[in-house]
Amino acid sequence: MKKLMECVPNFSEGRNEVIVEQIIDEVRKIEGITILDYSSDKDHNRTVLTMIGSPEQVREAAINSARKAAELIDMSKHEGAHPRMGATDVIPFTPVSNVTIAECVDVAKEVGAEIGSWGIPVYLYEDAATTPDRRNLADVRKGQYEGFFEKIKKEEWKPDFGPQEMNVKGGATAVGARVPLVAFNINLDTPDVEIASKIAKKIRHIGGGLRYVKAIGLKLEERNQTQVSMNLVNYEKSAVYQAFEMVKMEARRYGVNVVGSEVIGTVPMKSLLDVAEYYLQIENFSIDQILEKRLLDEQ
Amino acid sequence: MKKLMECVPNFSEGRNEVIVEQIIDEVRKIEGITILDYSSDKDHNRTVLTMIGSPEQVREAAINSARKAAELIDMSKHEGAHPRMGATDVIPFTPVSNVTIAECVDVAKEVGAEIGSWGIPVYLYEDAATTPDRRNLADVRKGQYEGFFEKIKKEEWKPDFGPQEMNVKGGATAVGARVPLVAFNINLDTPDVEIASKIAKKIRHIGGGLRYVKAIGLKLEERNQTQVSMNLVNYEKSAVYQAFEMVKMEARRYGVNVVGSEVIGTVPMKSLLDVAEYYLQIENFSIDQILEKRLLDEQ
């Protein structure tokens, strides 16, 4: 049985297409790998790449693209709305088919060791984390690039790989293993980022909200709107429709409306089928009723 | 990208397992085809087969299984509760992935021409129909096997392929192309079937409602509730969420509530992803963001 792993590296460049293409080219060179998606956001100044392949292929692709990002991106000049700490900001590995989360952890450690050998501090996170306080990416990334020059000196933030010293150009990188993540943003008809931030704080886990939801408020300069930008780290437990309804519920307090949402990158179909099942109040639904699921199972 | 087509031939034999297995074996012989399901009904004396493959594979499978059915089934001795006119009664082709309805029409015509060359009259129906009055399968099949010996003599019922003369042993066959049908029921908290019927009449095409929705009102005796039972014959044009919202809208008039819904049998994932896209107000969503869609494409 073919082993398939997903890898979704995030690079801190979303404005210069030439740089983005050179980074993606490193992945294209690897035979047999599938680039499912990549998209750059100018406000975030960030590119998110989704690729699938064998554990060996995604490991090689992650290493080569991170090496190119370290060469072409200068973090000391980076600006963007999205929190970030490195040229290659984060590299998560996710099981897709016939691989375990433990195999993803193994690949994460191999990639982390390689990046660390270039003089870039590396933190293992989520299921690859070496301590409980490194599980959460937001905790790892707290302080961001600018804050890391001090943060890294603390003993509890000694990197898992690489020097205990910030890399001025490349920053620091988080490498992890996790179950599939749904990146889901909700756009609001207010230009007031304070409101988006207040809503984000209310619906996310650390604020007393949904257990597996991480959220921040962002300004969408081009649209003169704001956004609650979320990561649903376990959509089977904290569902997409719950996050959506909770944002609407909080927005009401400010007389603010949801004008739309975005699903970023690739998601498992079950994450959105759950939404249909909820809103249509479907009784006794099974994912085996989906033609494509049956087809994948039978092949 | 991999092209996938579904074909659901109906054979007029549901009692003799040996014959059914010989027909299905013709499909099993074709490498790469996936048999999703086949089931025989003794009362109907009919077997329904669901298979998926490339356009070439399903064309070959449809032809070979129909040839075997023509060899083994004698329609002059057939009895069964389900309307039927031929040994292979009906062969619909449906797009699954990366194929158009026009490509399904092409395959339907090729299969029809082949079956016609065996001396079996063939009628093209639904999107493959050559005249508007042949679109509806029920109209084509009206009179059934027994009535066709006269019906076929009429100029308006000259077959699209094969002789203008009934085949005593093989009967006649309808070959068609259609978009996938979604069987979708909505349950109401009223025991009054009159209300369910009134809602059904208001939302269906012939009553002035949605273009591609067929609907009736039914009593659910065990639950002491009623149901609007629908066939959505083109969910891309008349969507599942539209049908759902229109039923709720009409139910309001009677102070009646929707208590749940049912999706019957297998449906394409897009039919339900559209629902999520609508309720979440997702901007710029593409089905290619679904991991399973991408995986099927790459295989």
Coordinates of C-alpha atoms in Angstrom, one line a residue:
Chain A
M1 CA 0.0 0.0 0.0
K2 CA 1.3 3.4 -1.0
K3 CA 2.2 5.6 2.0
L4 CA 1.1 9.2 1.6
M5 CA 1.9 12.1 3.8
E6 CA 0.9 15.7 3.5
C7 CA 3.2 18.6 4.2
V8 CA 2.1 22.3 4.3
P9 CA 5.1 24.6 4.7
N10 CA 4.4 28.3 5.2
F11 CA 7.0 30.7 3.8
S12 CA 7.3 34.4 4.8
E13 CA 7.0 35.8 1.3
G14 CA 3.7 36.6 -0.3
R15 CA 4.5 39.7 -2.4
N16 CA 7.5 38.8 -4.6
E17 CA 6.3 36.2 -7.1
V18 CA 9.8 35.5 -8.4
I19 CA 11.0 34.4 -5.0
V20 CA 7.8 32.4 -4.4
E21 CA 8.2 30.5 -7.7
Q22 CA 11.9 29.8 -7.0
I23 CA 10.9 28.2 -3.7
I24 CA 8.1 26.2 -5.3
D25 CA 10.4 25.1 -8.1
E26 CA 12.4 23.1 -5.5
V27 CA 9.4 21.0 -4.8
R28 CA 8.5 20.7 -8.5
K29 CA 11.9 19.1 -9.1
I30 CA 11.1 16.1 -6.9
E31 CA 9.6 13.4 -9.1
G32 CA 6.3 11.9 -7.9
I33 CA 5.3 14.6 -5.5
T34 CA 2.0 16.3 -5.9
I35 CA 1.6 20.0 -5.3
L36 CA -2.0 20.3 -4.3
D37 CA -2.1 24.0 -3.9
Y38 CA -0.1 27.1 -3.2
S39 CA -1.3 30.6 -2.6
S40 CA 0.3 33.8 -1.6
D41 CA -1.4 36.5 0.5
K42 CA -0.1 40.1 0.1
D43 CA -1.5 41.3 3.4
H44 CA 0.0 38.3 5.3
N45 CA 3.1 38.5 3.1
R46 CA 3.1 34.7 3.3
T47 CA 2.8 31.7 1.0
V48 CA 1.1 28.5 2.0
L49 CA 2.1 25.3 0.0
T50 CA 0.3 22.0 0.2
M51 CA 2.0 18.9 -1.1
I52 CA 1.5 15.2 -0.9
G53 CA 3.9 12.3 -1.5
S54 CA 5.7 9.4 0.1
P55 CA 7.4 10.2 3.4
E56 CA 10.8 10.3 1.6
Q57 CA 9.5 12.7 -1.1
V58 CA 7.9 15.2 1.3
R59 CA 11.0 15.1 3.5
E60 CA 13.2 16.0 0.6
A61 CA 10.8 18.6 -0.7
A62 CA 10.5 20.3 2.7
I63 CA 14.3 20.4 3.1
N64 CA 15.0 21.7 -0.3
S65 CA 12.3 24.4 -0.3
A66 CA 13.3 25.6 3.2
R67 CA 16.9 25.8 2.0
K68 CA 15.8 28.0 -0.9
A69 CA 13.6 30.2 1.4
A70 CA 16.6 30.7 3.7
E71 CA 18.6 31.8 0.8
L72 CA 16.1 34.2 -0.8
I73 CA 14.0 35.6 2.1
D74 CA 15.5 38.2 4.6
M75 CA 13.5 38.2 7.7
S76 CA 15.1 41.3 9.0
K77 CA 13.1 43.2 6.3
H78 CA 9.9 41.2 6.5
E79 CA 6.5 42.9 7.2
G80 CA 3.1 41.2 7.2
A81 CA -0.1 40.9 9.1
H82 CA 0.3 37.2 9.9
P83 CA 2.5 36.2 12.9
R84 CA 5.8 34.7 11.8
M85 CA 9.2 33.9 13.1
G86 CA 11.2 32.6 10.1
A87 CA 11.7 32.6 6.4
T88 CA 10.3 29.1 6.4
D89 CA 7.9 29.8 9.3
V90 CA 6.3 26.4 9.9
I91 CA 6.5 22.9 8.4
P92 CA 3.7 20.5 9.5
F93 CA 3.5 16.9 8.4
T94 CA 0.1 15.2 8.4
P95 CA -0.9 11.6 7.7
V96 CA -3.0 11.0 4.6
S97 CA -2.9 7.4 3.7
N98 CA -1.3 4.3 5.3
V99 CA 1.0 6.3 7.5
T100 CA 0.8 7.0 11.3
I101 CA 1.2 10.2 13.2
A102 CA 4.4 8.6 14.6
E103 CA 5.9 8.3 11.1
C104 CA 5.1 12.0 10.6
V105 CA 6.9 12.8 13.9
D106 CA 10.0 10.9 12.6
V107 CA 10.0 12.9 9.3
A108 CA 9.5 16.1 11.3
K109 CA 12.6 15.3 13.4
E110 CA 14.7 14.5 10.4
V111 CA 13.7 17.8 8.6
G112 CA 14.2 19.7 11.8
A113 CA 17.8 18.3 12.3
E114 CA 18.7 19.3 8.8
I115 CA 17.4 22.8 9.0
G116 CA 19.1 23.2 12.4
S117 CA 22.4 22.2 10.8
W118 CA 22.2 25.3 8.7
G119 CA 22.4 27.5 11.8
I120 CA 18.6 28.1 12.0
P121 CA 17.0 27.4 15.4
V122 CA 14.2 24.8 15.0
Y123 CA 11.3 24.0 17.4
L124 CA 9.3 20.8 17.2
Y125 CA 5.6 21.4 17.9
E126 CA 2.3 19.6 18.1
D127 CA 2.6 15.9 18.2
A128 CA 6.4 16.2 17.5
A129 CA 6.9 18.5 20.5
T130 CA 9.5 17.6 23.1
T131 CA 7.8 19.4 26.0
P132 CA 4.1 20.1 26.6
D133 CA 4.6 23.9 26.3
R134 CA 5.9 23.5 22.8
R135 CA 2.8 21.6 21.5
N136 CA 1.0 24.8 20.7
L137 CA 2.4 26.7 17.6
A138 CA 1.2 30.0 19.0
D139 CA 3.2 29.5 22.2
V140 CA 6.3 28.6 20.2
R141 CA 5.9 31.6 17.9
K142 CA 4.9 34.1 20.6
G143 CA 7.1 37.2 20.4
Q144 CA 7.6 36.5 16.7
Y145 CA 10.7 37.1 14.8
E146 CA 11.5 40.4 16.5
G147 CA 11.0 38.9 20.0
F148 CA 13.0 35.8 19.4
F149 CA 16.3 37.5 19.8
E150 CA 15.6 37.7 23.5
K151 CA 13.2 34.7 23.9
I152 CA 15.7 32.2 22.5
K153 CA 18.2 33.0 25.3
K154 CA 15.8 31.5 27.9
E155 CA 16.6 28.0 28.9
E156 CA 13.0 26.8 28.3
W157 CA 13.2 28.1 24.8
K158 CA 16.5 26.4 23.8
P159 CA 15.8 25.1 20.3
D160 CA 15.3 21.4 19.6
F161 CA 17.8 21.7 16.8
G162 CA 20.3 24.4 15.7
P163 CA 22.0 27.1 17.7
Q164 CA 20.6 28.8 20.8
E165 CA 20.9 32.1 18.9
M166 CA 18.5 33.7 16.5
N167 CA 19.4 33.6 12.8
V168 CA 19.0 37.2 11.6
K169 CA 18.2 36.4 8.0
G170 CA 16.4 33.1 8.3
G171 CA 14.7 33.6 11.7
A172 CA 13.5 30.4 13.4
T173 CA 11.4 27.5 12.1
A174 CA 8.7 25.4 13.7
V175 CA 8.5 21.8 12.4
G176 CA 5.7 19.6 13.5
A177 CA 3.4 16.7 13.1
R178 CA -0.4 16.9 13.5
V179 CA -3.8 15.7 12.4
P180 CA -5.2 17.6 9.4
L181 CA -5.8 21.3 10.1
V182 CA -8.5 23.4 8.5
A183 CA -7.5 27.0 7.9
F184 CA -10.8 28.9 7.9
N185 CA -11.2 32.7 7.8
I186 CA -14.3 34.7 8.3
N187 CA -14.5 38.2 6.8
L188 CA -16.4 41.0 8.6
D189 CA -17.9 44.2 7.3
T190 CA -16.0 46.4 9.8
P191 CA -12.7 48.0 9.1
D192 CA -12.1 48.0 12.9
V193 CA -9.5 45.3 13.7
E194 CA -10.2 45.7 17.4
I195 CA -13.6 44.1 16.8
A196 CA -12.1 41.2 14.8
S197 CA -9.6 40.7 17.6
K198 CA -12.2 40.7 20.3
I199 CA -14.3 38.2 18.4
A200 CA -11.2 36.0 17.9
K201 CA -10.4 36.1 21.6
K202 CA -13.9 35.1 22.5
I203 CA -14.2 32.1 20.3
R204 CA -10.7 30.5 20.7
H205 CA -9.7 28.0 23.2
I206 CA -7.4 30.1 25.3
G207 CA -10.2 32.7 25.6
G208 CA -12.8 30.2 26.8
G209 CA -14.1 29.3 23.4
L210 CA -13.9 26.2 21.3
R211 CA -11.3 23.6 22.5
Y212 CA -9.6 23.1 19.1
V213 CA -9.9 26.6 17.6
K214 CA -7.1 29.1 17.3
A215 CA -8.0 32.5 16.1
I216 CA -6.7 36.0 15.6
G217 CA -8.1 39.2 14.3
L218 CA -6.6 40.7 11.1
K219 CA -7.0 43.8 9.0
L220 CA -7.7 43.2 5.3
E221 CA -6.2 46.4 4.0
E222 CA -7.2 45.9 0.3
R223 CA -10.8 45.3 1.2
N224 CA -11.1 47.8 4.1
Q225 CA -12.5 45.0 6.1
T226 CA -11.3 42.7 8.9
Q227 CA -11.0 39.0 9.4
V228 CA -11.2 36.4 12.1
S229 CA -8.4 34.1 10.9
M230 CA -8.7 30.6 12.4
N231 CA -7.0 27.3 12.5
L232 CA -9.2 24.4 13.4
V233 CA -6.7 21.9 14.7
N234 CA -9.3 19.1 15.2
Y235 CA -12.3 19.7 13.0
E236 CA -13.9 16.4 14.1
K237 CA -14.2 17.8 17.7
S238 CA -14.4 21.6 17.1
A239 CA -16.4 21.7 13.9
V240 CA -16.3 24.3 11.1
Y241 CA -20.0 25.2 11.5
Q242 CA -19.4 25.7 15.2
A243 CA -16.6 28.2 14.6
F244 CA -18.8 29.9 12.0
E245 CA -21.8 30.2 14.1
M246 CA -19.8 31.4 17.1
V247 CA -18.2 34.2 15.1
K248 CA -21.6 35.3 13.9
M249 CA -22.9 35.2 17.4
E250 CA -20.1 37.4 18.7
A251 CA -20.2 39.8 15.8
R252 CA -23.9 40.5 16.6
R253 CA -22.7 42.2 19.7
Y254 CA -21.0 44.9 17.6
G255 CA -23.6 45.2 14.9
V256 CA -21.1 43.6 12.6
N257 CA -22.0 41.2 9.8
V258 CA -20.1 38.3 8.3
V259 CA -19.6 39.1 4.6
G260 CA -17.9 35.8 3.6
S261 CA -15.5 33.2 4.6
E262 CA -12.4 31.5 3.1
V263 CA -11.2 27.9 3.2
I264 CA -7.4 28.1 2.7
G265 CA -5.6 25.3 1.0
T266 CA -6.8 21.8 0.9
V267 CA -9.1 20.2 3.4
P268 CA -10.5 16.7 4.0
M269 CA -14.0 16.4 2.6
K270 CA -15.4 15.4 5.9
S271 CA -14.7 18.8 7.4
L272 CA -17.2 20.4 5.0
L273 CA -19.6 17.5 4.8
D274 CA -20.1 18.0 8.5
V275 CA -21.3 21.5 7.7
A276 CA -23.9 20.3 5.2
E277 CA -25.0 17.7 7.6
Y278 CA -25.5 20.3 10.3
Y279 CA -27.3 22.9 8.3
L280 CA -29.6 20.4 6.5
Q281 CA -30.2 18.6 9.7
I282 CA -29.5 15.3 7.9
E283 CA -30.4 12.2 9.9
N284 CA -28.3 9.1 9.9
F285 CA -25.8 10.4 7.4
S286 CA -22.7 8.3 6.6
I287 CA -19.6 9.4 4.7
D288 CA -19.9 6.1 2.8
Q289 CA -22.8 7.7 1.0
I290 CA -20.3 9.9 -0.8
L291 CA -19.5 8.5 -4.2
E292 CA -15.9 9.6 -4.1
K293 CA -15.3 8.0 -0.7
R294 CA -16.6 4.7 -2.0
L295 CA -14.4 5.0 -5.0
L296 CA -11.3 5.7 -3.0
D297 CA -12.2 2.8 -0.7
E298 CA -12.7 0.4 -3.6
Q299 CA -9.5 1.2 -5.4
Chain B
M1 CA -6.6 14.6 -14.6
K2 CA -8.3 11.3 -14.4
K3 CA -11.7 11.1 -16.2
L4 CA -14.4 9.1 -14.3
M5 CA -17.9 8.1 -15.4
E6 CA -20.5 6.2 -13.6
C7 CA -22.8 3.7 -15.4
V8 CA -25.8 2.1 -13.7
P9 CA -27.3 -0.6 -16.0
N10 CA -30.5 -2.3 -15.0
F11 CA -30.9 -5.9 -16.1
S12 CA -34.3 -7.7 -16.2
E13 CA -33.2 -10.7 -14.1
G14 CA -33.3 -10.6 -10.3
R15 CA -34.1 -14.2 -9.4
N16 CA -31.6 -16.5 -11.1
E17 CA -28.3 -15.8 -9.4
V18 CA -26.3 -17.8 -11.9
I19 CA -27.4 -15.6 -14.7
V20 CA -26.8 -12.4 -12.7
E21 CA -23.3 -13.5 -11.8
Q22 CA -22.5 -14.3 -15.4
I23 CA -23.6 -10.8 -16.4
I24 CA -21.6 -9.1 -13.6
D25 CA -18.5 -11.3 -14.5
E26 CA -18.4 -9.4 -17.9
V27 CA -17.8 -6.2 -15.9
R28 CA -15.3 -7.9 -13.5
K29 CA -13.2 -8.9 -16.5
I30 CA -12.4 -5.3 -17.3
E31 CA -9.3 -4.2 -15.6
G32 CA -9.5 -0.9 -13.6
I33 CA -13.2 -0.7 -13.4
T34 CA -14.8 -0.4 -9.9
I35 CA -18.1 -2.1 -9.1
L36 CA -19.6 0.0 -6.3
D37 CA -22.7 -2.1 -5.8
Y38 CA -25.1 -4.5 -7.4
S39 CA -28.3 -5.8 -6.0
S40 CA -31.1 -8.0 -7.3
D41 CA -34.7 -7.6 -6.3
K42 CA -36.9 -10.7 -6.6
D43 CA -40.2 -8.9 -6.8
H44 CA -38.9 -6.5 -9.4
N45 CA -37.0 -9.4 -11.0
R46 CA -34.3 -6.9 -11.8
T47 CA -30.7 -6.3 -11.0
V48 CA -29.2 -2.8 -10.7
L49 CA -25.4 -2.5 -11.1
T50 CA -23.3 0.6 -10.2
M51 CA -19.9 0.8 -11.7
I52 CA -17.3 3.5 -12.2
G53 CA -14.4 3.8 -14.6
S54 CA -12.8 5.8 -17.4
P55 CA -15.2 6.5 -20.3
E56 CA -13.5 3.7 -22.3
Q57 CA -13.9 1.2 -19.4
V58 CA -17.5 1.8 -18.7
R59 CA -18.4 1.8 -22.4
E60 CA -16.8 -1.6 -22.8
A61 CA -18.4 -2.9 -19.6
A62 CA -21.8 -1.7 -20.6
I63 CA -21.5 -3.3 -24.0
N64 CA -20.2 -6.6 -22.8
S65 CA -22.7 -7.0 -19.9
A66 CA -25.6 -6.1 -22.2
R67 CA -24.3 -8.7 -24.8
K68 CA -24.3 -11.3 -22.0
A69 CA -27.8 -10.2 -20.8
A70 CA -29.2 -10.5 -24.4
E71 CA -27.7 -14.0 -24.6
L72 CA -29.1 -15.2 -21.2
I73 CA -32.3 -13.4 -20.6
D74 CA -35.5 -14.2 -22.5
M75 CA -37.9 -11.2 -22.2
S76 CA -40.8 -13.3 -23.6
K77 CA -40.8 -15.2 -20.3
H78 CA -40.0 -12.2 -18.0
E79 CA -42.4 -11.2 -15.1
G80 CA -41.7 -8.6 -12.5
A81 CA -43.2 -5.7 -10.7
H82 CA -40.9 -3.0 -12.1
P83 CA -41.7 -1.4 -15.5
R84 CA -39.3 -2.8 -18.1
M85 CA -38.9 -3.2 -21.8
G86 CA -35.6 -5.1 -22.4
A87 CA -33.2 -7.7 -21.1
T88 CA -30.8 -4.8 -20.5
D89 CA -33.6 -2.4 -19.7
V90 CA -31.8 0.9 -19.2
I91 CA -28.2 2.1 -19.3
P92 CA -27.6 5.6 -17.9
F93 CA -24.1 7.3 -18.0
T94 CA -23.3 10.0 -15.4
P95 CA -20.3 12.3 -15.0
V96 CA -18.3 11.7 -11.9
S97 CA -15.0 13.5 -12.3
N98 CA -13.4 15.6 -15.0
V99 CA -16.0 14.6 -17.7
T100 CA -18.8 16.6 -19.1
I101 CA -22.4 15.5 -19.7
A102 CA -21.5 15.8 -23.5
E103 CA -18.9 13.1 -23.1
C104 CA -21.5 10.9 -21.4
V105 CA -23.9 11.5 -24.4
D106 CA -21.1 10.4 -26.7
V107 CA -20.5 7.2 -24.8
A108 CA -24.3 6.6 -24.7
K109 CA -24.5 6.9 -28.5
E110 CA -21.6 4.5 -29.0
V111 CA -23.1 1.9 -26.7
G112 CA -26.6 2.4 -28.3
A113 CA -25.2 1.9 -31.8
E114 CA -23.4 -1.3 -30.7
I115 CA -26.6 -2.7 -29.1
G116 CA -28.6 -1.7 -32.1
S117 CA -26.3 -3.6 -34.4
W118 CA -27.4 -6.8 -32.5
G119 CA -31.0 -6.3 -33.8
I120 CA -32.2 -4.7 -30.5
P121 CA -34.1 -1.4 -30.8
V122 CA -32.4 1.3 -28.8
Y123 CA -33.8 4.6 -27.5
L124 CA -31.6 7.4 -26.3
Y125 CA -33.1 9.3 -23.3
E126 CA -32.5 12.2 -20.9
D127 CA -29.6 14.3 -22.1
A128 CA -28.8 11.9 -24.9
A129 CA -32.4 12.1 -26.3
T130 CA -32.8 13.0 -29.9
T131 CA -36.3 14.5 -29.4
P132 CA -37.8 16.3 -26.4
D133 CA -40.5 13.5 -25.9
R134 CA -37.7 11.0 -25.4
R135 CA -36.0 12.8 -22.6
N136 CA -38.2 11.2 -19.9
L137 CA -37.5 7.5 -19.3
A138 CA -41.1 6.9 -18.2
D139 CA -42.4 8.2 -21.5
V140 CA -40.0 6.1 -23.5
R141 CA -40.8 2.9 -21.5
K142 CA -44.5 3.5 -21.4
G143 CA -46.4 0.4 -22.7
Q144 CA -43.4 -1.7 -21.5
Y145 CA -42.1 -4.9 -23.3
E146 CA -45.6 -6.2 -24.1
G147 CA -46.8 -2.9 -25.6
F148 CA -43.7 -2.2 -27.6
F149 CA -44.6 -4.6 -30.4
E150 CA -47.2 -2.1 -31.4
K151 CA -45.6 1.1 -30.1
I152 CA -42.5 0.6 -32.2
K153 CA -44.4 0.7 -35.4
K154 CA -45.4 4.4 -34.9
E155 CA -43.1 6.8 -36.7
E156 CA -42.6 8.9 -33.5
W157 CA -41.2 5.8 -31.8
K158 CA -38.8 4.7 -34.5
P159 CA -35.7 3.6 -32.5
D160 CA -32.5 5.7 -32.5
F161 CA -30.5 2.6 -33.3
G162 CA -31.4 -0.9 -34.4
P163 CA -34.4 -2.2 -36.4
Q164 CA -37.9 -0.7 -36.2
E165 CA -39.1 -4.1 -35.0
M166 CA -39.3 -5.4 -31.4
N167 CA -36.7 -8.0 -30.5
V168 CA -38.7 -10.9 -28.9
K169 CA -36.0 -12.2 -26.7
G170 CA -34.0 -9.1 -25.9
G171 CA -36.8 -6.5 -26.0
A172 CA -35.7 -2.9 -26.4
T173 CA -33.1 -0.9 -24.4
A174 CA -32.9 2.7 -23.3
V175 CA -29.5 4.3 -23.2
G176 CA -29.0 7.7 -21.7
A177 CA -26.9 10.3 -20.1
R178 CA -27.8 12.4 -17.1
V179 CA -26.3 14.4 -14.3
P180 CA -26.4 12.5 -11.0
L181 CA -29.7 12.4 -9.2
V182 CA -29.9 13.4 -5.5
A183 CA -32.7 11.8 -3.5
F184 CA -33.4 14.2 -0.7
N185 CA -36.2 14.1 1.8
I186 CA -37.2 16.7 4.4
N187 CA -39.2 15.6 7.4
L188 CA -41.9 17.9 8.9
D189 CA -43.3 18.0 12.5
T190 CA -46.9 17.8 11.2
P191 CA -48.8 14.5 10.8
D192 CA -51.0 16.3 8.1
V193 CA -49.9 14.9 4.8
E194 CA -52.0 17.6 3.1
I195 CA -49.5 20.2 4.3
A196 CA -46.5 18.1 3.0
S197 CA -48.2 17.8 -0.4
K198 CA -49.0 21.5 -0.6
I199 CA -45.3 22.3 0.1
A200 CA -44.2 19.7 -2.4
K201 CA -46.4 21.2 -5.1
K202 CA -45.1 24.7 -4.4
I203 CA -41.5 23.9 -4.6
R204 CA -41.4 21.5 -7.6
H205 CA -40.9 22.5 -11.2
I206 CA -44.4 21.7 -12.4
G207 CA -46.0 23.8 -9.7
G208 CA -43.9 26.8 -10.4
G209 CA -41.0 26.0 -8.2
L210 CA -37.4 25.0 -8.8
R211 CA -36.6 23.9 -12.3
Y212 CA -34.9 20.6 -11.5
V213 CA -36.9 19.4 -8.5
K214 CA -39.5 16.7 -8.4
A215 CA -41.4 16.4 -5.1
I216 CA -44.3 14.7 -3.5
G217 CA -45.7 14.7 0.0
L218 CA -45.7 11.5 2.0
K219 CA -46.9 10.3 5.4
L220 CA -44.4 8.8 7.8
E221 CA -46.7 6.5 9.7
E222 CA -44.2 5.3 12.3
R223 CA -43.1 8.8 13.2
N224 CA -46.5 10.4 13.0
Q225 CA -44.8 13.0 10.8
T226 CA -44.8 13.8 7.1
Q227 CA -42.2 14.2 4.5
V228 CA -41.4 16.2 1.4
S229 CA -39.7 13.5 -0.8
M230 CA -37.6 15.0 -3.6
N231 CA -35.6 14.0 -6.5
L232 CA -33.1 16.7 -7.5
V233 CA -32.4 15.8 -11.1
N234 CA -29.7 18.5 -11.6
Y235 CA -28.2 19.6 -8.3
E236 CA -25.8 21.9 -10.0
K237 CA -28.7 24.0 -11.2
S238 CA -31.3 23.4 -8.6
A239 CA -29.2 23.0 -5.5
V240 CA -29.8 21.0 -2.3
Y241 CA -29.7 24.1 -0.1
Q242 CA -32.3 25.8 -2.4
A243 CA -34.7 22.9 -2.0
F244 CA -34.1 22.9 1.7
E245 CA -34.6 26.6 2.2
M246 CA -37.7 26.7 0.0
V247 CA -39.3 23.9 2.0
K248 CA -38.6 25.7 5.2
M249 CA -40.0 28.9 3.7
E250 CA -43.3 27.2 2.7
A251 CA -43.6 25.3 5.9
R252 CA -43.6 28.6 7.8
R253 CA -46.9 29.4 6.2
Y254 CA -48.5 26.5 8.1
G255 CA -46.5 27.0 11.4
V256 CA -44.8 23.7 10.6
N257 CA -41.1 23.0 11.3
V258 CA -38.4 21.0 9.6
V259 CA -37.3 18.3 12.0
G260 CA -34.6 16.7 9.8
S261 CA -33.7 15.5 6.4
E262 CA -32.4 12.4 4.7
V263 CA -30.0 11.8 1.9
I264 CA -30.9 8.5 0.2
G265 CA -28.2 6.3 -1.3
T266 CA -25.0 7.5 -2.8
V267 CA -24.4 11.1 -3.9
P268 CA -21.5 13.0 -5.4
M269 CA -19.6 15.0 -2.8
K270 CA -20.2 18.3 -4.8
S271 CA -23.9 18.1 -4.1
L272 CA -23.2 18.5 -0.3
L273 CA -20.1 20.7 -0.6
D274 CA -22.3 23.2 -2.4
V275 CA -24.4 23.3 0.8
A276 CA -21.4 24.0 3.0
E277 CA -20.2 26.7 0.5
Y278 CA -23.6 28.4 0.7
Y279 CA -24.2 28.4 4.4
L280 CA -20.6 29.3 5.3
Q281 CA -20.6 32.0 2.5
I282 CA -17.3 30.7 1.3
E283 CA -15.6 33.0 -1.2
N284 CA -13.7 31.5 -4.2
F285 CA -14.1 27.9 -3.2
S286 CA -13.0 25.2 -5.6
I287 CA -13.7 21.5 -5.4
D288 CA -10.0 21.0 -6.0
Q289 CA -9.4 22.2 -2.4
I290 CA -10.9 18.8 -1.3
L291 CA -8.0 16.4 -0.6
E292 CA -10.0 13.4 -1.8
K293 CA -10.8 15.0 -5.1
R294 CA -7.1 15.8 -5.7
L295 CA -6.1 12.3 -4.8
L296 CA -8.6 10.8 -7.2
D297 CA -7.3 13.1 -9.9
E298 CA -3.8 12.1 -9.4
Q299 CA -4.3 8.3 -9.3

